[in-house]
Coordinates of C-alpha atoms and ligand atoms in Angstrom, one line a residue:
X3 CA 0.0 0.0 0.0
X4 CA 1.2 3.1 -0.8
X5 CA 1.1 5.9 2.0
X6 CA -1.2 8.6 0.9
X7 CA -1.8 11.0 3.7
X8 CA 1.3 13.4 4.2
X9 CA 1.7 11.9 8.1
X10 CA 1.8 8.8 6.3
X11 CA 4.4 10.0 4.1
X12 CA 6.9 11.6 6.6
X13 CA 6.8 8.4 8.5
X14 CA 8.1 6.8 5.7
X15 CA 10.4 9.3 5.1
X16 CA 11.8 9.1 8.2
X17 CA 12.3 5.7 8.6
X18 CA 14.1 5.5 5.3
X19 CA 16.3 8.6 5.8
X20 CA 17.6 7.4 8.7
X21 CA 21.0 5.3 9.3
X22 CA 20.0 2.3 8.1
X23 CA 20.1 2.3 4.6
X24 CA 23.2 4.1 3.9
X25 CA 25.0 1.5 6.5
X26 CA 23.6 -1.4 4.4
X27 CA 25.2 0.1 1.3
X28 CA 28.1 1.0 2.6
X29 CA 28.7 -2.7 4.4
X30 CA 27.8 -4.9 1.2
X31 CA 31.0 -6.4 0.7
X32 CA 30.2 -8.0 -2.9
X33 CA 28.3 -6.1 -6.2
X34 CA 25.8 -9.0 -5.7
X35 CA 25.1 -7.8 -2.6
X36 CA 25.3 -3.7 -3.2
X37 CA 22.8 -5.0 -6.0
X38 CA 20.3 -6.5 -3.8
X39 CA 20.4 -3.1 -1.3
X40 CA 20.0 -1.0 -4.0
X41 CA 16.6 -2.3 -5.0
X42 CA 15.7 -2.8 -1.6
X43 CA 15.9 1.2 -1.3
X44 CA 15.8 2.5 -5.0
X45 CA 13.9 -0.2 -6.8
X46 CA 10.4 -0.1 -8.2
X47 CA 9.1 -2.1 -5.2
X48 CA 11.0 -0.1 -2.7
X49 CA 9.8 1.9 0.1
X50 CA 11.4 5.1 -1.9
X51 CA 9.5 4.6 -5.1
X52 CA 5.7 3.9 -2.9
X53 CA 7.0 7.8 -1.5
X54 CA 7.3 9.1 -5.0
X55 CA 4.0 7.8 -6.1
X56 CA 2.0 8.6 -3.0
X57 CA 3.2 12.5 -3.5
X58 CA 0.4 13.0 -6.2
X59 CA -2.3 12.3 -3.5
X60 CA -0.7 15.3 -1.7
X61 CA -1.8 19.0 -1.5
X62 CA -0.4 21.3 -3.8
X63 CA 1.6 23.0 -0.9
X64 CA 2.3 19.8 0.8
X65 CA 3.9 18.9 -2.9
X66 CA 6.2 21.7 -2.8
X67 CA 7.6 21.2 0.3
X68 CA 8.2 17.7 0.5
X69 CA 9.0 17.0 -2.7
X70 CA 12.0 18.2 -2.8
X71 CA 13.4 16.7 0.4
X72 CA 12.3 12.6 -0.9
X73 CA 14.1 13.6 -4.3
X74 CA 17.1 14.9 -2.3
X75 CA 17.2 11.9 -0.7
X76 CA 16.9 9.6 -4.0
X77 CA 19.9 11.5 -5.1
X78 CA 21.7 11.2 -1.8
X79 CA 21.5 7.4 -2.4
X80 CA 22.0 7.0 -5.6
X81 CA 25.7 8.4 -4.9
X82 CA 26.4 6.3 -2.4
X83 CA 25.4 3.2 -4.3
X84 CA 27.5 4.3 -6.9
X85 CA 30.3 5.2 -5.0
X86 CA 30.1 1.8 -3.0
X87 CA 30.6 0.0 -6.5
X88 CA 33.2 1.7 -7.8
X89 CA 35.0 0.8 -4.4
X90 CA 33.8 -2.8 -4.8
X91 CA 34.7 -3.3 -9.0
X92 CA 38.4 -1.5 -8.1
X93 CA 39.2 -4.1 -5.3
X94 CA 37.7 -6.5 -7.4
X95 CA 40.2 -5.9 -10.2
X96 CA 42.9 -5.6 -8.0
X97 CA 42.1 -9.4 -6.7
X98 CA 42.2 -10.6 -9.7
X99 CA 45.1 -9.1 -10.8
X100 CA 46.4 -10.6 -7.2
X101 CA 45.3 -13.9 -8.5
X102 CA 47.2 -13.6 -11.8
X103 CA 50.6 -13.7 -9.7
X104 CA 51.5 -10.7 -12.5
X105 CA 54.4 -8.7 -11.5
X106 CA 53.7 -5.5 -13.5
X107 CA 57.5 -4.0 -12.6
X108 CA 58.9 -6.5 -15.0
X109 CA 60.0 -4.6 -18.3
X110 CA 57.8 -5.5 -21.3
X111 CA 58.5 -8.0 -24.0
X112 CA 58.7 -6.4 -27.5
X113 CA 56.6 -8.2 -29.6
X114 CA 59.2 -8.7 -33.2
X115 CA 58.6 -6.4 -35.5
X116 CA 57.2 -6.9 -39.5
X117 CA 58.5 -5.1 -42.5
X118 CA 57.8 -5.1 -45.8
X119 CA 59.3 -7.4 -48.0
X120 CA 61.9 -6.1 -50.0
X121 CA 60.3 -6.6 -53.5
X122 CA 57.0 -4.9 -52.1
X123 CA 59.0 -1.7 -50.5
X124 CA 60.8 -1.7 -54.2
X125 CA 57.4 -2.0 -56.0
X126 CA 56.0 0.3 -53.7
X127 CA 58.4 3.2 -54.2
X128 CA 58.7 2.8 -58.4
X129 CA 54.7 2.8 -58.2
X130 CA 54.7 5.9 -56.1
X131 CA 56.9 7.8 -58.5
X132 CA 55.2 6.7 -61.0
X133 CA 52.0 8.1 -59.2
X134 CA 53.3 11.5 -58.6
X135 CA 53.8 11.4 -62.5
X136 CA 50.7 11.1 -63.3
X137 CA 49.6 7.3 -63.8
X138 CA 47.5 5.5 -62.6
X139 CA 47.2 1.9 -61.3
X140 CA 45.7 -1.4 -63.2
X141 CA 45.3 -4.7 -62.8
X142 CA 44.9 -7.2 -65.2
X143 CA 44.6 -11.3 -64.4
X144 CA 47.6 -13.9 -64.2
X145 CA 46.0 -16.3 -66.0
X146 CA 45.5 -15.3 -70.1
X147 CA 43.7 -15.9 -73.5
X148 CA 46.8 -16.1 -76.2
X149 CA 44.8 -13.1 -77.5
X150 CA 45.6 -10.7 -74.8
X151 CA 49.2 -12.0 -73.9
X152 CA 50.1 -12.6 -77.7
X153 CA 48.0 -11.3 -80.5
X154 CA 46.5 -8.1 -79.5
X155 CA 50.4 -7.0 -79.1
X156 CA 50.6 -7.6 -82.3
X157 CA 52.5 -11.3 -81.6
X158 CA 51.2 -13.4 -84.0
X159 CA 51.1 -17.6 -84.2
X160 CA 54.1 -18.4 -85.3
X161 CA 55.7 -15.5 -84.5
X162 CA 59.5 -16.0 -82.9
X163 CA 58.9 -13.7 -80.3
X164 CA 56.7 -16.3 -79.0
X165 CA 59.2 -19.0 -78.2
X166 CA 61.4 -16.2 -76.1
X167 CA 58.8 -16.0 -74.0
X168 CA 58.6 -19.7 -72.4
X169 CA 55.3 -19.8 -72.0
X170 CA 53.3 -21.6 -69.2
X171 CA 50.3 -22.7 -71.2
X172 CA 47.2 -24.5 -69.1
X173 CA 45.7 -28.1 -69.8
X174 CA 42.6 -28.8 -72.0
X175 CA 42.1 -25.2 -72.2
X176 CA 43.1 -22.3 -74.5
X177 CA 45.0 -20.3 -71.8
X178 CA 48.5 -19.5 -70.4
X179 CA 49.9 -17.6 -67.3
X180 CA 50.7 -14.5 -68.6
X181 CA 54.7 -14.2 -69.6
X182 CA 54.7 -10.0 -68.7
X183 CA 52.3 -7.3 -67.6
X184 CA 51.9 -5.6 -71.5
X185 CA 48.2 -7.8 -71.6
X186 CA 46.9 -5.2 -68.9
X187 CA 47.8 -2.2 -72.0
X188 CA 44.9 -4.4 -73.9
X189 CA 42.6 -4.3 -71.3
X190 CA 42.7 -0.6 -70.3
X191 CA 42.5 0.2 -73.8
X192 CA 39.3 -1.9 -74.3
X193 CA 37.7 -0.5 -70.9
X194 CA 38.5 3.4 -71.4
X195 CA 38.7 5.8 -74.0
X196 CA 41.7 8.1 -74.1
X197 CA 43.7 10.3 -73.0
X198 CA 45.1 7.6 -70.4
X199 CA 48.1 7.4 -68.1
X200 CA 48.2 3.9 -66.6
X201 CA 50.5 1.4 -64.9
X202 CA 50.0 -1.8 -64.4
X203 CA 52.4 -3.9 -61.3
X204 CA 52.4 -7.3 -61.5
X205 CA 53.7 -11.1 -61.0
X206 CA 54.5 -12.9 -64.0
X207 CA 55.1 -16.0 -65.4
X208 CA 58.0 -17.9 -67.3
X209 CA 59.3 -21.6 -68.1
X210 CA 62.3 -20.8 -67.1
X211 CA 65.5 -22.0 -65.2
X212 CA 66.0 -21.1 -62.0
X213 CA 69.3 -19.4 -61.6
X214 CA 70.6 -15.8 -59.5
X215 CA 69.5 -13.8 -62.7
X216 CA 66.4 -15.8 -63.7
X217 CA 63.2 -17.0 -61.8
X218 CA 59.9 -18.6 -63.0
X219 CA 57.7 -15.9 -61.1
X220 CA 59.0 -12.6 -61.3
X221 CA 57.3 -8.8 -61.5
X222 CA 56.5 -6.4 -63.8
X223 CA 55.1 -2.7 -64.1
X224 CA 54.1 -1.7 -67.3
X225 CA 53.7 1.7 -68.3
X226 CA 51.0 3.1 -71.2
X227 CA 50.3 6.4 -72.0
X228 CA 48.0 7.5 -75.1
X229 CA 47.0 10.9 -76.3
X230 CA 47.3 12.9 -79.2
X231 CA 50.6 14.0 -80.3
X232 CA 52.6 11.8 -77.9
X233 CA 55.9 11.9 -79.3
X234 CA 59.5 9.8 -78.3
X235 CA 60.5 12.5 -76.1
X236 CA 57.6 12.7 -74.1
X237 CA 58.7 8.8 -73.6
X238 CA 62.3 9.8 -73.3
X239 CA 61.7 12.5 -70.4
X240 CA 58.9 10.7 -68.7
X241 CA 61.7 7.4 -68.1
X242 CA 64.9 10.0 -67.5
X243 CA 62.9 11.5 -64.7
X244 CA 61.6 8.0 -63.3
X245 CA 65.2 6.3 -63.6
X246 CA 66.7 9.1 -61.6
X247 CA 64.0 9.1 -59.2
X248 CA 64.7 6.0 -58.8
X249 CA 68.5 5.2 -58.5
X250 CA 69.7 9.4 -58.0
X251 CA 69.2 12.5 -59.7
X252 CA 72.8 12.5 -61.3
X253 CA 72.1 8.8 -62.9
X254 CA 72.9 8.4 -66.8
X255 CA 70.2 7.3 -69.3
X256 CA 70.7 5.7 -72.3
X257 CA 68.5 4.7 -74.6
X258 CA 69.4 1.6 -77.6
X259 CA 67.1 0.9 -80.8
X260 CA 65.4 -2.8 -80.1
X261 CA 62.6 -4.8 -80.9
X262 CA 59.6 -5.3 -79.5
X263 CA 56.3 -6.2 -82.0
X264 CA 54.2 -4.2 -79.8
X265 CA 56.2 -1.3 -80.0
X266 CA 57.7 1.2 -83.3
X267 CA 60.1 2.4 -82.6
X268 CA 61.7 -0.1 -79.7
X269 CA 64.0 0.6 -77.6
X270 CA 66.2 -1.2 -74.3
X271 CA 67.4 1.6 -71.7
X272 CA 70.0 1.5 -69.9
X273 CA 71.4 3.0 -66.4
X274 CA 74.9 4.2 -65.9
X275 CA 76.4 1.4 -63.9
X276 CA 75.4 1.9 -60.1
X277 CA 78.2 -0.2 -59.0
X278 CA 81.5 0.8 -60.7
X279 CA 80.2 4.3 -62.3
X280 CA 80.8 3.8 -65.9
X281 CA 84.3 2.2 -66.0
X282 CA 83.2 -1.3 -66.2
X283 CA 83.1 -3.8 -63.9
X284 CA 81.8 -7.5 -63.3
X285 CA 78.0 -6.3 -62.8
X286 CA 78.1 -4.9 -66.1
X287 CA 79.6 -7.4 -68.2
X288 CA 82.5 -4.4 -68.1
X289 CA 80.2 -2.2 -70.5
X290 CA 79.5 0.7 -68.0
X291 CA 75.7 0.5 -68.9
X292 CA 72.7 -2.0 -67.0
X293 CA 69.8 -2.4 -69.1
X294 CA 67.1 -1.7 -67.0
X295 CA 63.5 -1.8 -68.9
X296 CA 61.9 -1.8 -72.5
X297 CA 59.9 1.0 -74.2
X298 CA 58.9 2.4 -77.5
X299 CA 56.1 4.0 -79.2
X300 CA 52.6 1.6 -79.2
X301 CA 52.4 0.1 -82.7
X302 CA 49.3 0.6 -84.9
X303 CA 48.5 -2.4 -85.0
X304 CA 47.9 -2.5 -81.4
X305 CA 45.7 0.6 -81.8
X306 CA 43.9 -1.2 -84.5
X307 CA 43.2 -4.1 -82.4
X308 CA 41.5 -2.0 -79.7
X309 CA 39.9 0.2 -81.7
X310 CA 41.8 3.5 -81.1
X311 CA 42.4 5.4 -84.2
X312 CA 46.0 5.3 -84.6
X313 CA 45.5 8.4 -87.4
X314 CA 44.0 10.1 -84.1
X315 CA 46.2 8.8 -81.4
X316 CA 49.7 8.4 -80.2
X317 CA 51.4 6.7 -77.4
X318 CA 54.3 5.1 -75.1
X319 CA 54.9 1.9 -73.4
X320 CA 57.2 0.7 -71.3
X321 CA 58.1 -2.6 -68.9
X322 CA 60.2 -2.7 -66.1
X323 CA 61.4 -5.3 -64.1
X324 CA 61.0 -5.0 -60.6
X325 CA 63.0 -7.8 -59.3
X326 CA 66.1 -6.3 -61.7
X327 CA 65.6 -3.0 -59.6
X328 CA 65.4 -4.3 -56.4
X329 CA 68.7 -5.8 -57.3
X330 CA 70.7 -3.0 -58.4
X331 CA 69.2 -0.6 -55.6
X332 CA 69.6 -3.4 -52.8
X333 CA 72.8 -4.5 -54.0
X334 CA 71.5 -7.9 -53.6
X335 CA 73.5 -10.7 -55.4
X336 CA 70.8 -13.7 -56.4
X337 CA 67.5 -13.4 -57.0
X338 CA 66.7 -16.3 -55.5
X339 CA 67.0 -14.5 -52.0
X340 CA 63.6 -12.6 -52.6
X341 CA 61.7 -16.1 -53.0
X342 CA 63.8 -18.0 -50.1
X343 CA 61.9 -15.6 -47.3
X344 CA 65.3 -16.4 -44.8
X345 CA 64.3 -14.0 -42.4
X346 CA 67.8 -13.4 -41.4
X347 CA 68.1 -11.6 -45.5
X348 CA 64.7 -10.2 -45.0
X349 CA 65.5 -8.6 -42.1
X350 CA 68.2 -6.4 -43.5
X351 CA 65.8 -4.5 -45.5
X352 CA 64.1 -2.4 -42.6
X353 CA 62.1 0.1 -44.9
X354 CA 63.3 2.9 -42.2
X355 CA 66.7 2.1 -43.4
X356 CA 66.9 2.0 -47.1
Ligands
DAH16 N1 56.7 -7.0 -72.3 C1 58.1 -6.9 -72.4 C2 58.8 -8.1 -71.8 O1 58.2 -8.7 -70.9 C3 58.6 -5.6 -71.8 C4 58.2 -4.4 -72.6 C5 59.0 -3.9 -73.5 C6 57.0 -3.8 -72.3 C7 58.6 -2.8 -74.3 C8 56.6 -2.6 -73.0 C9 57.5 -2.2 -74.0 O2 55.5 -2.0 -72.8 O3 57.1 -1.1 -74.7 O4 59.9 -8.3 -72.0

């Protein structure tokens, strides 16, 4: 029953303002316990709520006065409550921590460290200067038609640039791993219209023997750039400015007439040898020159086989090695390394460092 008349009331009042209820909360030595005494005074059955309801039954001037006082109280022991549990959840933390037998004096263990691999930071750093030049980034899959790895560039069946290129061809079905990144060229072609600036990173695939220079999975980035009145020198600067980025402002470009069917005019360039400077050494065959990528101008006939007008359009390719650069940068002697994952090589390459 609630109490309605206001003698009613300030008995009730009394009896719950008084010492008894703040000693209970303050002596419950468990939150199990704090719980049960704080809906014995607070809950919706307790002797604090009845107060609160029965106040409506009161006079208006009765109302003002005593109001106040039962919400005081409500307040008053809602802190202590409160209070009592944060005591009881500290100790509690602290016993468990007691339990643990955890001595937290102890210096800490550093957990070891990752990094990136070293072919990753390489990638990473050719595809960010590359970036800030203006290209983009593509993707194309590992696993090809012959029309996108072969024909499309303008390598036809038959053709003998198909046997250089130790293909990995798939069973019962007309496909191959791709043998370099230049399919990706065919696909951003079909997909956008230009002007472009694209680059595509990527593994690829070659039946090959496995020796410090030469592995079956290797990487890529391929460079493409089409719009009108492209010209050699645009393809000149672009990979003068990317080489010394790479390797050092001061490093020597040079750039030899080859062959690529994709490409007319082709050409191989070369970097100033990194190791002996130019006077010839062992690393470059005593030449004074590295060949580091292949380039030229796209050929029409790969225009014509995307659809570009190549009356219209004109544009540059170019495919570097990124293995080949992580060697000469690294100074790292056998390929092999990068694919061995010996943690005690890998961790030499702390990307802080380099
Ligand atoms: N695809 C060539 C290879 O794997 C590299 C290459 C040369 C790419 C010349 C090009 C290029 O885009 O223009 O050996």
């Amino acid at each position: 029953m609630s109490p309605v008349t206001r003698a009613e009331l300030e008995s009730a009042y009394v009896k719950l303002s008084g010492p008894r209820t703040r000693e209970s909360i303050a002596s419950a030595r468990t939150l199990a316990e704090l719980e049960a005494v704080r809906v014995d005074a607070l809950g919706r059955k307790s002797a604090l709520t009845e107060i609160l309801k029965g106040l409506k039954e009161l006079t208006l001037e009765d109302k003002r006065e005593f109001a106040p006082k039962i919400q005081a109280l409500k307040a008053e022991l809602e802190q202590l409550v409160g209070r009592r549990r944060a005591e009881l959840e500290s100790s509690a933390d602290e016993a468990s921590l007691q339990s643990l037998d955890l001595d937290l004096t102890l210096p800490a263990v550093t957990p070891p460290r990752g990094r990136l691999h070293p072919l990753t930071q390489t990638l990473e750093e050719m595809t960010r200067i590359l970036s800030l030049m203006g290209f983009s980034w593509a993707e194309g899959p590992h696993i090809e038609t012959e029309r996108y790895n072969f024909e499309a560039l303008n390598i036809p069946e038959h053709h003998a640039a198909r046997d250089l290129q130790d293909t990995f061809y798939l069973q019962d079905v007309p496909l191959l791993l791709r043998t370099h990144t230049s399919p990706v060229q065919i696909r951003t072609m079909e997909s956008v219209q230009p002007p472009l600036r694209v680059i595509c990173p990527g593994r690829v695939f070659r039946h090959e023997a496995v020796d410090a220079a030469h592995s079956a999975v290797f990487h890529q980035i391929e460079g493409l750039a089409v719009d009108k009145g492209i010209s050699f020198a645009d393809l000149k600067g672009t990979l003068r400015t990317f080489l010394q980025s790479l390797f050092g402002s001061s490093t020597k470009t040079r750039f030899r007439p080859s062959y690529f069917p994709f490409t007319e005019p082709s050409a191989e360039v070369d970097v100033r040898c990194l190791v002996c400077g130019g006077s010839g050494c062992p690393a470059c065959k005593r030449s004074g020159w590295i060949e580091i990528m292949g380039a030229g101008m796209v050929h029409p006939s790969v225009f014509a086989a995307v659809g570009y007008d190549p009356e219209v359009w004109s544009g540059f390719a170019f495919g570097v090695g990124v293995e080949r650069v992580a060697i000469l940068r690294l100074g790292v002697p056998d390929m092999r390394l990068f694919f061995e994952n010996d943690l005690r090589f890998l961790r030499q390459f702390d990307e802080n460092l380099i």
